[in-house]
């Protein structure tokens, strides 16, 4: 009897993109970059998470192109917290669905 490999967790197999058009009072909405996202003149913040606790934020840089910023993540109670040192940024994932994250940014 062979074992089937578990499907990768979409949280770690995805680049998450801020879809500010869907933001609510609960927080900023992030969706997978594979979704059909609306075009925007405004640069969109993005991030990726690694299962080992590493993360990478993609923030607007020169010419509004996304530039990677090293970060880490950890679970704090029911929230997943992503922290970057420079520029100092903290994202708190307060709601997690397979194709949608709600994030508080500070």
PDB file of C-alpha atoms in Angstrom:
ATOM      1  CA  UNK A   1       0.000   0.000   0.000  1.00  0.00           C
ATOM      2  CA  UNK A   2       1.551   3.329  -1.030  1.00  0.00           C
ATOM      3  CA  UNK A   3       1.196   6.588   0.812  1.00  0.00           C
ATOM      4  CA  UNK A   4      -0.085   9.620  -1.023  1.00  0.00           C
ATOM      5  CA  UNK A   5       1.886  12.812  -0.547  1.00  0.00           C
ATOM      6  CA  UNK A   6      -0.002  15.495   1.296  1.00  0.00           C
ATOM      7  CA  UNK A   7      -0.963  18.512  -0.774  1.00  0.00           C
ATOM      8  CA  UNK A   8       1.186  21.534   0.032  1.00  0.00           C
ATOM      9  CA  UNK A   9      -0.385  24.069   2.360  1.00  0.00           C
ATOM     10  CA  UNK A  10      -1.600  26.950   0.141  1.00  0.00           C
ATOM     11  CA  UNK A  11      -0.366  29.391   2.759  1.00  0.00           C
ATOM     12  CA  UNK A  12       3.228  28.442   1.881  1.00  0.00           C
ATOM     13  CA  UNK A  13       2.822  27.639  -1.819  1.00  0.00           C
ATOM     14  CA  UNK A  14       1.451  31.067  -2.736  1.00  0.00           C
ATOM     15  CA  UNK A  15       2.505  34.648  -3.312  1.00  0.00           C
ATOM     16  CA  UNK A  16      -0.187  36.697  -1.560  1.00  0.00           C
ATOM     17  CA  UNK A  17      -1.154  40.036  -3.134  1.00  0.00           C
ATOM     18  CA  UNK A  18      -2.922  42.962  -1.462  1.00  0.00           C
ATOM     19  CA  UNK A  19      -6.237  43.564  -3.222  1.00  0.00           C
ATOM     20  CA  UNK A  20      -7.023  46.944  -1.677  1.00  0.00           C
ATOM     21  CA  UNK A  21     -10.327  47.160  -3.547  1.00  0.00           C
ATOM     22  CA  UNK A  22     -11.639  44.440  -1.194  1.00  0.00           C
ATOM     23  CA  UNK A  23     -10.330  45.903   2.098  1.00  0.00           C
ATOM     24  CA  UNK A  24     -12.822  46.124   4.966  1.00  0.00           C
ATOM     25  CA  UNK A  25     -12.846  47.473   8.494  1.00  0.00           C
ATOM     26  CA  UNK A  26     -11.563  44.023   9.557  1.00  0.00           C
ATOM     27  CA  UNK A  27      -8.317  44.525   7.594  1.00  0.00           C
ATOM     28  CA  UNK A  28      -6.487  44.419   4.287  1.00  0.00           C
ATOM     29  CA  UNK A  29      -7.436  41.592   1.921  1.00  0.00           C
ATOM     30  CA  UNK A  30      -4.726  39.472   0.285  1.00  0.00           C
ATOM     31  CA  UNK A  31      -5.397  36.924  -2.472  1.00  0.00           C
ATOM     32  CA  UNK A  32      -3.165  34.462  -4.354  1.00  0.00           C
ATOM     33  CA  UNK A  33      -1.303  35.980  -7.291  1.00  0.00           C
ATOM     34  CA  UNK A  34      -2.825  33.202  -9.425  1.00  0.00           C
ATOM     35  CA  UNK A  35      -6.301  34.745  -8.980  1.00  0.00           C
ATOM     36  CA  UNK A  36      -7.710  37.040 -11.647  1.00  0.00           C
ATOM     37  CA  UNK A  37      -6.719  40.291  -9.909  1.00  0.00           C
ATOM     38  CA  UNK A  38      -7.858  43.677 -11.185  1.00  0.00           C
ATOM     39  CA  UNK A  39      -5.242  45.823 -12.908  1.00  0.00           C
ATOM     40  CA  UNK A  40      -3.943  48.700 -10.813  1.00  0.00           C
ATOM     41  CA  UNK A  41      -1.752  51.735 -11.359  1.00  0.00           C
ATOM     42  CA  UNK A  42      -1.043  51.648  -7.640  1.00  0.00           C
ATOM     43  CA  UNK A  43       1.664  49.109  -6.689  1.00  0.00           C
ATOM     44  CA  UNK A  44       0.372  46.131  -4.725  1.00  0.00           C
ATOM     45  CA  UNK A  45       2.172  44.877  -1.611  1.00  0.00           C
ATOM     46  CA  UNK A  46       2.844  41.132  -1.706  1.00  0.00           C
ATOM     47  CA  UNK A  47       4.347  38.450   0.510  1.00  0.00           C
ATOM     48  CA  UNK A  48       5.455  34.822   0.538  1.00  0.00           C
ATOM     49  CA  UNK A  49       5.880  32.537   3.535  1.00  0.00           C
ATOM     50  CA  UNK A  50       8.178  29.539   3.982  1.00  0.00           C
ATOM     51  CA  UNK A  51       7.223  26.621   6.214  1.00  0.00           C
ATOM     52  CA  UNK A  52      10.507  27.117   8.141  1.00  0.00           C
ATOM     53  CA  UNK A  53       9.464  30.525   9.563  1.00  0.00           C
ATOM     54  CA  UNK A  54      11.040  32.666   6.854  1.00  0.00           C
ATOM     55  CA  UNK A  55       9.107  35.204   4.822  1.00  0.00           C
ATOM     56  CA  UNK A  56       9.644  37.709   2.075  1.00  0.00           C
ATOM     57  CA  UNK A  57       7.686  40.920   1.632  1.00  0.00           C
ATOM     58  CA  UNK A  58       7.558  42.563  -1.784  1.00  0.00           C
ATOM     59  CA  UNK A  59       7.172  46.307  -1.321  1.00  0.00           C
ATOM     60  CA  UNK A  60       7.158  49.104  -3.912  1.00  0.00           C
ATOM     61  CA  UNK A  61      10.693  50.230  -4.695  1.00  0.00           C
ATOM     62  CA  UNK A  62      12.326  52.313  -7.394  1.00  0.00           C
ATOM     63  CA  UNK A  63      10.012  52.769 -10.339  1.00  0.00           C
ATOM     64  CA  UNK A  64       7.213  51.172  -8.280  1.00  0.00           C
ATOM     65  CA  UNK A  65       8.660  47.706  -8.954  1.00  0.00           C
ATOM     66  CA  UNK A  66       8.282  45.264  -6.052  1.00  0.00           C
ATOM     67  CA  UNK A  67      11.520  44.778  -4.116  1.00  0.00           C
ATOM     68  CA  UNK A  68      11.989  41.830  -1.732  1.00  0.00           C
ATOM     69  CA  UNK A  69      12.449  42.462   1.988  1.00  0.00           C
ATOM     70  CA  UNK A  70      13.497  39.612   4.301  1.00  0.00           C
ATOM     71  CA  UNK A  71      11.082  38.857   7.127  1.00  0.00           C
ATOM     72  CA  UNK A  72      10.055  36.130   9.565  1.00  0.00           C
ATOM     73  CA  UNK A  73       6.712  34.813  10.733  1.00  0.00           C
ATOM     74  CA  UNK A  74       5.405  33.120  13.873  1.00  0.00           C
ATOM     75  CA  UNK A  75       2.100  32.040  15.328  1.00  0.00           C
ATOM     76  CA  UNK A  76       0.899  34.188  18.214  1.00  0.00           C
ATOM     77  CA  UNK A  77      -2.335  32.806  19.574  1.00  0.00           C
ATOM     78  CA  UNK A  78      -4.845  32.554  16.725  1.00  0.00           C
ATOM     79  CA  UNK A  79      -2.886  34.985  14.534  1.00  0.00           C
ATOM     80  CA  UNK A  80       0.056  34.521  12.214  1.00  0.00           C
ATOM     81  CA  UNK A  81       2.445  37.494  12.571  1.00  0.00           C
ATOM     82  CA  UNK A  82       4.929  38.513   9.863  1.00  0.00           C
ATOM     83  CA  UNK A  83       7.730  40.901  10.854  1.00  0.00           C
ATOM     84  CA  UNK A  84      10.315  42.717   8.758  1.00  0.00           C
ATOM     85  CA  UNK A  85      13.087  44.886  10.205  1.00  0.00           C
ATOM     86  CA  UNK A  86      13.834  47.358   7.402  1.00  0.00           C
ATOM     87  CA  UNK A  87      11.556  48.935   6.634  1.00  0.00           C
ATOM     88  CA  UNK A  88       9.932  48.062   9.941  1.00  0.00           C
ATOM     89  CA  UNK A  89       6.650  46.394   9.140  1.00  0.00           C
ATOM     90  CA  UNK A  90       4.298  44.008  10.921  1.00  0.00           C
ATOM     91  CA  UNK A  91       1.430  42.116   9.321  1.00  0.00           C
ATOM     92  CA  UNK A  92      -1.050  40.133  11.409  1.00  0.00           C
ATOM     93  CA  UNK A  93      -3.116  37.531   9.574  1.00  0.00           C
ATOM     94  CA  UNK A  94      -6.389  37.712  11.515  1.00  0.00           C
ATOM     95  CA  UNK A  95      -8.497  35.551   9.165  1.00  0.00           C
ATOM     96  CA  UNK A  96      -7.309  32.739   6.943  1.00  0.00           C
ATOM     97  CA  UNK A  97      -9.259  31.101   4.124  1.00  0.00           C
ATOM     98  CA  UNK A  98      -7.806  28.981   1.299  1.00  0.00           C
ATOM     99  CA  UNK A  99      -7.939  31.847  -1.249  1.00  0.00           C
ATOM    100  CA  UNK A 100      -8.233  34.903   0.994  1.00  0.00           C
ATOM    101  CA  UNK A 101      -6.357  36.357   3.951  1.00  0.00           C
ATOM    102  CA  UNK A 102      -7.418  39.306   6.082  1.00  0.00           C
ATOM    103  CA  UNK A 103      -4.403  41.172   7.441  1.00  0.00           C
ATOM    104  CA  UNK A 104      -3.879  44.010   9.927  1.00  0.00           C
ATOM    105  CA  UNK A 105      -0.844  46.054   8.862  1.00  0.00           C
ATOM    106  CA  UNK A 106       1.237  48.231  11.165  1.00  0.00           C
TER     107      UNK A 106
END
